[in-house]
Structures are given as structure tokens and as C-alpha cells.
Amino acid sequence: MAKPVETDDKGDSFDLDKFRKLLQLMEKFGVTEVALQNEEESWKIRRGPRQVAYAPAAYPAEFAPVPATAVPAAPSVTAPAAAQPAAAAAAPAGITINAPAIGTFYASPSPDDPPFVTVGAVVKPDTLVCIIEAMKVFNQIQAEKSGRIVEILVENGDAVGFGQPLFRLEPA
Amino acid sequence: MAKPVETDDKGDSFDLDKFRKLLQLMEKFGVTEVALQNEEESWKIRRGPRQVAYAPAAYPAEFAPVPATAVPAAPSVTAPAAAQPAAAAAAPAGITINAPAIGTFYASPSPDDPPFVTVGAVVKPDTLVCIIEAMKVFNQIQAEKSGRIVEILVENGDAVGFGQPLFRLEPA
Amino acid sequence: MFQRILIANRGEIALRIIRACRELGIETVAVYSEADRGAHYLDLADEAWCIGPPQALESYLQIKRIISAAEIGNVQAVHPGYGFLAENAHFAEVCRSCNIEFIGPPVEAMQALGDKVSAREIARKAGVPCVPGSDGLVSDVEEAVRIADQIGYPVLIKATAGGGGKGMRVAGNEISLRAGLAAASAEAEKAFKNAGVYLEKYIERPRHVEVQIIADNYGNVVHLWERDCSMQRRHQKLIEESPAPKLPADVRRRICECAVSLVKTANYTNAGTCEFIVDKDFNFYFIEVNARIQVEHPVTELVTGIDLIKQQIRIAAGEPLPFTQADIPHTGCAIELRVNAEDPDNGFRGSPGTITKLRLPGGPGVRFDSHVYEGYTISPYYDSMIGKLIVYKPTRQEAIECMRRCLHEFVIEGIKTTLPLARRMFTHADFVDFNVDTTFVERTF
Amino acid sequence: MFQRILIANRGEIALRIIRACRELGIETVAVYSEADRGAHYLDLADEAWCIGPPQALESYLQIKRIISAAEIGNVQAVHPGYGFLAENAHFAEVCRSCNIEFIGPPVEAMQALGDKVSAREIARKAGVPCVPGSDGLVSDVEEAVRIADQIGYPVLIKATAGGGGKGMRVAGNEISLRAGLAAASAEAEKAFKNAGVYLEKYIERPRHVEVQIIADNYGNVVHLWERDCSMQRRHQKLIEESPAPKLPADVRRRICECAVSLVKTANYTNAGTCEFIVDKDFNFYFIEVNARIQVEHPVTELVTGIDLIKQQIRIAAGEPLPFTQADIPHTGCAIELRVNAEDPDNGFRGSPGTITKLRLPGGPGVRFDSHVYEGYTISPYYDSMIGKLIVYKPTRQEAIECMRRCLHEFVIEGIKTTLPLARRMFTHADFVDFNVDTTFVERTF
């Protein structure tokens, strides 16, 4: 079915998968920079904060189809499959507020507004902490717990899976 | 290729294999009697000493082809594969004289002669302890070690594999 | 062709679809419940999203969550596998309304064939025999006797509101019909507050024969020959094979033709299966259409050499069938055994747990489709099938010998499985000679 | 047919033969060295005997001990597999003198084909082209030049006592021939105290193409088509496939016919392989006959649907071939990858050890012939091959895509393997387009 050209693409796709796995690990352990040499090639990767454009009617920019060559630009789509248990594991002792549904995480009601909560904020069960957008519906998420936010575990615009920790709390 | 009849034989061959395994276990641990119930049927098996006819020119009687149905009569052909490591394991502390070759074990020079050695006998490295017949050749086996024979681990006429313990010794 | 597909399923069929996609150069997005987190097959997908807790109702059956994953994963299509949402017309509708192709038939065809009455109607239009009956309630005994004389005894008296065998009677002759009718009606009244009963011809000890069909979006419909699935227990198939043993050539031809004309009449597309029962005189009657890929699809893949999952995807992507009926061979014999984590000695109770030792059969003509491995834990939340052992050989006799050989090699420790039952089935003379029907397994083992 | 067969081999081929025997209803007697004690495949034999210490010379190569096991096990035949004693004519002779059938060719054919000179003689009689050369020593330079003119440049100057490339020269023209002849002769004299040299046409960058043949004891000989094995490293085959890519139809036909006429001329029976080298203009030259089953036999089994091990046994038991040349199809494309416990990053040094994690590829068209499993320990005493991954698909492109998919799924931990090299090979454009020859792997990876 495929022509040699596609073939070569498939060729790269081997690396592409290794690359995804590597990015998963980086996400898992919050690694921001990696330079490594394996039997096949040497890689250098850096992850930094990303700008997010709101586009409720369409998909946020970085969820556009990912051509193999552009993958380095798209760590956010790498599988939470592996990332989540790790996140859970990695999450230091303490309570977390977890995503009640799969969707896109937004920290503030609109790009111009300040975030619902920031590190240090004290939340009560009914405090709004974020929005999770699923199927074009913006669901306002309540803390469901009380405490002080000591860490925000995801970035604005991240896709989050069910049960993924979003905020880490300590008793206020 | 096969007709339903053969098919049924194959049918039995399943049990036959379980049976072989069971016999291997029995040999391993020197079990002489077993009665057990498994999900498929219930088995009763007893193993006893066997009479051996010398037949250097031909195969000893119990090495005749073993029809599946006759297997219970032929525990001696079940696999030393499993039996040996166990024998080794089961063999209590102490030196053993092991078979230097694969073949048939004979305890005496001829049916009418007394065995080369019996339990209690003191052997020196050059003491003849048995004959191992391989390819119609009767090899006289020396002890290669010194000590008192405390146990004879195989029976006259048994087939023995390479390295299989034959006699257990204790320092004389 | 699609660039990314979401797989709305789990276990062996999710892995099967991932494999097909990867060979087609299509990226995959897997979804999983918390119970399946960490399974190896999820690592083989390009992306995997947790969509909910272990209970299927909260995860694999949650349309909204699966669609969210599809949007986040930015896929162009969803493959539903079998079970879960595979035959849920509403799910297909939602997918398509989100511009995500549902890899399956049109919603209308799913609905039309999903309803027993309209499915019978379609079959009649297509000239496909259904189990003859009273086509509606029988008002009085004389009418019932007249109908019974037409369709022939024995007949089955069924409560229209019936279920669980209540208000059901078999009548072998007019006397027992007259007696049974009143009794059944009364029983139905008592049980369902609805005395309505109808008649249907009673098929004794039928065989289950099904025909695999595949149709593109341009009106091309072909069959991929039949499978016999008579070896079942409580309506759960245990062994499936092709060709159907001892099925006369002309019956085989007619049953396959019937399947094609039926799905054509229903404007059905993509892969599907027409199920029939076949009586001892080889009369066959249409039962239902399974509007999805089936567990036993590998049997057909082996005898035809056609990859059904890839075909499903190509058809959904708008490609025409690459072959005509004449191009579809049927060579050799394929037999599939379902291996379930069940305890045959305790009423086939499910036996979840961790596989502590696994030695798989292999060698020529052996395929084992499974997502499990040594150390894998079978969760109690989903069905008990842990794999499908399929053998492919030139003749049925050789296939059976190969299957026995595989069952001899197969070691699974840590959980109870149906392997001991399988060993008994594949050595039973009536299975080898194929003197079986859908009641054989329950009667015999 | 035989009731019991002894398998004079180990590892995957021993398991392969056990599987074939079990399907044929033949009991098996395995032999093993102390290094292989406890391997799972030994449990699958009906009987297993330890025949010696780990070193092959003291166990798998000990004819006397293997015959003892055969007598104790009371077998009617011995299958030698490949390697070890498989091509040892003396072993075949001893077996038959003990009234134990050796599953392989007649001793005379083994001897005749085992000797390079008589093998060339047989080939010439059969009208099979050999690499042209001086058929013996060249006495003086002028004769050498004359011969070179006949066979055409470039020519290879070889020391008759040669080995390890010593006293070997390639000459592209008359000048370098005159120069090289003296140098080679002197070098040979110095190295082997034998100045004798001969000429042979030098084949640049040849492909390795071999033909599987099978012959019964009644003069029936057929070929089972060809395999290309050009992907090799240090004369070790890494990838084998059928059909041979880009081989013109008429060349393919002629090479297969040559193989048949050659083995007919040698009065050869049972399974065997004729190896040829093919130059860039598709001239082919006979190299040697492998008088045994080969590692890569599954490739041929998949494209022809014929079980070669079962055929070997049936022929040895005196059955005639059940098919004629016309009955032997060739459908689809099969590719085999040898997976070795070697470290590609350290000169392919063997990497014995225990497999701590194993995730096998599977699904449609995938066969993995191997005796290993999670927890298996690869011993340092024998060759490093731990399994053969074979894919079978309608086209070569699909087979390559399937192999890549398998290599993506394949996980082996605890030892180093050649999988990383395999991933590079199956994504290399020159392999995909098949612009390769026997030097490709060493030139490229």
C-alpha cells in the first residue's frame, strides 16, 4: 500500500514512539531538559511553559494534528496513561484535587481574568478552582476539599485525564 | 490423516502425558503409591520393584515399545529429565557415585552372580560398583571415590542418564 | 485515510485494533478505566486517556467521556470493537455529529436490524427464511391449531411479554397445543399481567451457523463464508470454526447468499454477521445480525487471508472494497478456542487474579490473540475472556490435532481457566465427528 | 509411520520437531546437556535424557551417547535438526546401522555433496552453473591470463591451501593479475608452505538466493520455491524472505529448475537447500547444498502451506510425496528475522543471561518460533539465536509494516539482543527497496 516515502516516515515513527515514551517520563518526573545518547541517535529536548490561546469553539492550537516531525513541539499530547500513576506516585504526601472528568484544564474564567486560585490560596469545598472543558462545555470545578494550595500540578490549557491530580493542598 | 479411532488414542495421550508427569514426581520423591482425584479423572498408581531379564543382545523386556495403555507398567521409562535434578536435590548430604554415561544399570556381572556391592560395603576408587550397558557394550564402572555405601539409588535394569546418582556414600 | 483513530474498547480487541492501525500507519488513541491502568497494550497506543473508574458504566460505556477523549486526542474516527458501545446506535450518532467517523454501519441500518420485528420484515423482503410463526398474537385456540398445522409441529408457545422461559411451552401435537395454549396464557397473565401469546416453530437441537459479510459505501456487498459456532454454553460461544463441518455445499451456498441479500436490503455497510440456526435437515432460519466485528473474526481472517479490522477502517474511510465475491478464497480449516478466566469445576465462576506463570503454545498455524502476559492481573470488572487460541491447518483433522498439541503446551497458573474443559472438548468423539448442536456442551460436560 | 523419534538437538528446533511429532501422534525422546536441564520444551517431550555436560563436544556432538539414548528410548528414528550432527554422514551411518532411521538424505548423497570438488562435478553433470574458474592449479602466468580472458575479469586468485583470506587477490585486469599472481603465490608459500594457486571469477556484491527442495525415496523431487538470504553479517543470515524480491520470473524459474536437477543427479532425498549466488545481471552460480532442514524453513512453510518437518518425517518413514510440482503454490510474502542474544553495540558479542521481562509480538500473520520465555536463562555454550520472528502477509510492503509493528511491540529485558539492529534494518530505504547484497549489512550498520 505504501510508497518508499511513507516507508521512511514509518521509519521515523519508531523514533517518534521512543520520543513519546521519553516525553512521558519527562512529564512524570517533571524533567525540563534532557540530553541523551542511545544506540540509535542522540537527543536533546527542552520543555518550557507554553502560551495557550483560548478557542472554545475550535481545538486549542497545540491539539492540532501532530505531524511526526512536529512532535517535539507537542509534549502535551503524550500519554497521561503512564503519566498519571506516576503523578500520583510522585505527588508528595498531602491531599490533591483531582480531575472529576477528562477534558481541557483552564485556570481562569477567561484569558483576561486572573486565575481562580494561585499557590497559597486557601480553598473551601465550594471554592471554584478551575474550568474543565469537555465537548465544548465549560465545567466549573469546585475544590470539594479544604486547605491551602501548595502546588498547581498542571498548566493552563493542558488536557487532563479522569482522576489526574490538579492541585496539591495542605491543611490550612 | 487420522481416523476417529486414532483420534481417540490422541485423546488418551493427553492423560498419558499428565500421567508421565505424575510418575516423574513419584520417582523424584520415591513415592510408591498414589491415589488422586483431579478435575478430569481419579488415578491410583503403585510402583514396586521389577524383575529384570538380562538380554544384552536385545533390549531388556521393559524397554519394549510402550503402548499408551500399557504405560502404568513402565514407570522406568519416564523422564529422568525431571527425575535427576530432584534426585540430586533429594539426595541427602553426602557423596554420590554418579553415572559417567547414559545407559542401562546392572548391579552384578551376570544374573547368577551376586551384586558388585551392597549397602554397607566399603569401596575404594578402583572398586567395581556396577555395569552400565550402552550400545551393547558392558562398561564396568569403578567407584572413583572411597567410602561406605549407604544407599543404592537405582534398581537393577534401570536406564540411567548422564550424571545420575547411583550410590550414596558416607566416609568409611 | 484517517491519521488518528480512538479505540473505544479494552483488552484483546483494543490490542488487535492498535496492531491493525499501526500496520496501516494510523496513530491510535486508547481509553482506559482505572482498572486497566498500566496494561502493556496501552503503551502500544500513541496516546492513552483514563476516562473513569473501573465500572464499565462509568468508563467504557460513558459516551460523553469517550467523545471528550476523542476531541482531546484529535481523532478522525472511533473504532468501537465488540461489546460496550459497539452496537449502540446513539453512540454512532453522537460520534458522527461531532464529525468523528464511527467505524461501523449506518445508524439507520443499526436501528432497523436492532429491532426484532423490523429485522424479520427486512429478512422477509430479502427472501431470507425466518423461523415460521404466527406473526403476532393468536386470538383463539382454533386459529392457533390452524397456524400450527401450517408451520408443522412441534411448535413453541411464547408469551409476547415473555422472558426467562415464563409462559413458554413446547407442543408436539394438537392436544398438547390446546392444553399448552391456555396454560401458557394463564401463566403469562400471572407473570406479566399480559395474557398475549404467539406461536413459533420449535427447532430441535439446532446448529448455530453465521455468515461474515462486509460491505462498502458504494453498494458492494460480499460474504466471507460461514462460521459454525454450535459449541456454546449458556449462549456463550466457546469454539468457532470455518468451514462449518458437514454442511452440504448447496446449503452453504444458499446461506451465504441469503446473508448478502439481507444486508443489501438493509442498506448495511462495513463488517457484520448474519446468524442462522440450522436444523437437522439443514433447513436454516435467520436469527439476527450482529452489527459489529465479532470475537471470532480471526477464524474468517485465516481461511480468507483478509484482515477484517483493516477492511473495516478502509471502508469507514470511504475506500471501495478491493475485491469481488469471486476473489474471496476459502482455504483450509481454522478453529478458535476462547480461553476464559473461569473455574469449570465451580459453575464457571469468574476467576480474576494475577497470572503467575504463562507458557504459550506456538509454532506453525498457531495464533494467540491476547493482551495478557505473565504478571498480568485479570480484573473482576469485565468479561472473563483472556485470549483466543486460533489454529489454521489444511484440514479439520489436522487443526484438531494442532489444537490438542497447543492445549498440551499451554500453561496458565495463578487463575482458573477453561483449558481443562477445552482439553475434554477437543478429545470428545462427538466433537471430532461433529455430531453436535447448540445444546451439546451443556448436555455433555 | 514411526511411533517414537529421538530429537538429537536442542532449543527452538528441538521444540519445533516435538510440535510436529505430537501433531503426527509420534512420541518424542529428547536429549539434553546439563546446561539445558529444566528447559520447558523438555517437559513437552514424552521422555528426556541427559547425555552429558554443557560443552556440545561432550553432549550434542557425542554420537555414542545419543545412540545410547535412542536405544534406551527405543525409537525408530532420529531427527538431527540443524547444526550439531545434522550434516555428519558418519552419524547417519551409525544410526542406520543400528536400525534407527536417520531423518535426512542417504549417506552417499551427503558425502558427494559435502565435498566441494565432487559437488561441482555433480552440478556440472546436472547442467547447473558454478562459478567459472581454473578447475585446478594454474602452473604459469600465461595460462592464468588465458583462463582470465576466458572467464572474464575481475578474477579472484585463491591459494589452494588457503584460508582466512591469506593468499587471496582480486585482479581487475591483466596487469594486476600478473602482479597479483606472483604476490599471492609467494604469500601462500609463506603462509601454508604451498604456493599453489587457482583462479575463480570474482562475483561482486552478490545476492544469496537459495532453493528449498524436497525429495522422496521414489525419485520424486520438487522445489518449494526460493528464499533470499542476502541480509547477512559475517556469513550469518539475519533476514530471510520469500519470494526473492526483484528476481526476474525467468531467472526464478531457471534457478528452481537447476536446484531440482542438481539434487536428482545426486540421488538426494528428504529436505535440502541449494544455495546460489546471483550477480547484478542475475547470472546465478551454484555454491553448495545444505543437506538438512534449515533455520529459515518457516519462510517456505508460510508461502507454500507445507509443513517441512512433517514432510521430512513422512519421507523418512517411506511415504511418497503427497504432491507434485504443480500442486505447490506460492502465495504472499514471508519474512523471517533471527533474534540473537548479542550486543550490537559491542561487536555483536554474545549476551547470555536470564530474560527478566518478555513481551512478545502477536496478531494476524505473526509467528514466533522460540523455546524461550520470561525467566529463561540463555546459556553461553551454544549459538546465540533465541528465536525467529516470522511474518506472513499478502505483499512484501505489508510484511515489512507488520514486522515493524512487531518490533515496536517486542520487549526483551535482562539480555542484549539484535532487536535494535533489526529496527534499523527494517526502516532502511535500501532494504525496503531491496537494493541489497551480501555485503550490505556490514557496509551499512
PDB file of N, CA and C in Angstrom, chain D residues 1 69 149 158 178 295 438:
ATOM      1  N   MET D   1       4.333 -45.631   9.804  1.00  0.00           N
ATOM      2  CA  MET D   1       4.865 -44.392  10.412  1.00  0.00           C
ATOM      3  C   MET D   1       5.575 -44.725  11.738  1.00  0.00           C
ATOM      4  N   ALA D  69      20.933 -43.176  24.069  1.00  0.00           N
ATOM      5  CA  ALA D  69      19.614 -42.625  24.415  1.00  0.00           C
ATOM      6  C   ALA D  69      18.555 -43.158  23.456  1.00  0.00           C
ATOM      7  N   ASP D 149      41.082 -14.469 -19.431  1.00  0.00           N
ATOM      8  CA  ASP D 149      40.415 -13.947 -20.637  1.00  0.00           C
ATOM      9  C   ASP D 149      39.141 -14.736 -20.923  1.00  0.00           C
ATOM     10  N   LYS D 158      43.151 -17.496  -5.668  1.00  0.00           N
ATOM     11  CA  LYS D 158      42.980 -18.156  -4.376  1.00  0.00           C
ATOM     12  C   LYS D 158      44.097 -19.168  -4.153  1.00  0.00           C
ATOM     13  N   ARG D 178      48.839 -10.383 -13.420  1.00  0.00           N
ATOM     14  CA  ARG D 178      50.256 -10.774 -13.464  1.00  0.00           C
ATOM     15  C   ARG D 178      50.928 -10.434 -12.138  1.00  0.00           C
ATOM     16  N   VAL D 295      17.373 -23.281   9.371  1.00  0.00           N
ATOM     17  CA  VAL D 295      16.796 -22.345  10.334  1.00  0.00           C
ATOM     18  C   VAL D 295      15.598 -21.631   9.706  1.00  0.00           C
ATOM     19  N   THR D 438      25.044  -9.328  -0.286  1.00  0.00           N
ATOM     20  CA  THR D 438      25.532  -9.981   0.942  1.00  0.00           C
ATOM     21  C   THR D 438      26.488  -9.087   1.735  1.00  0.00           C
TER      22      THR D 438
END
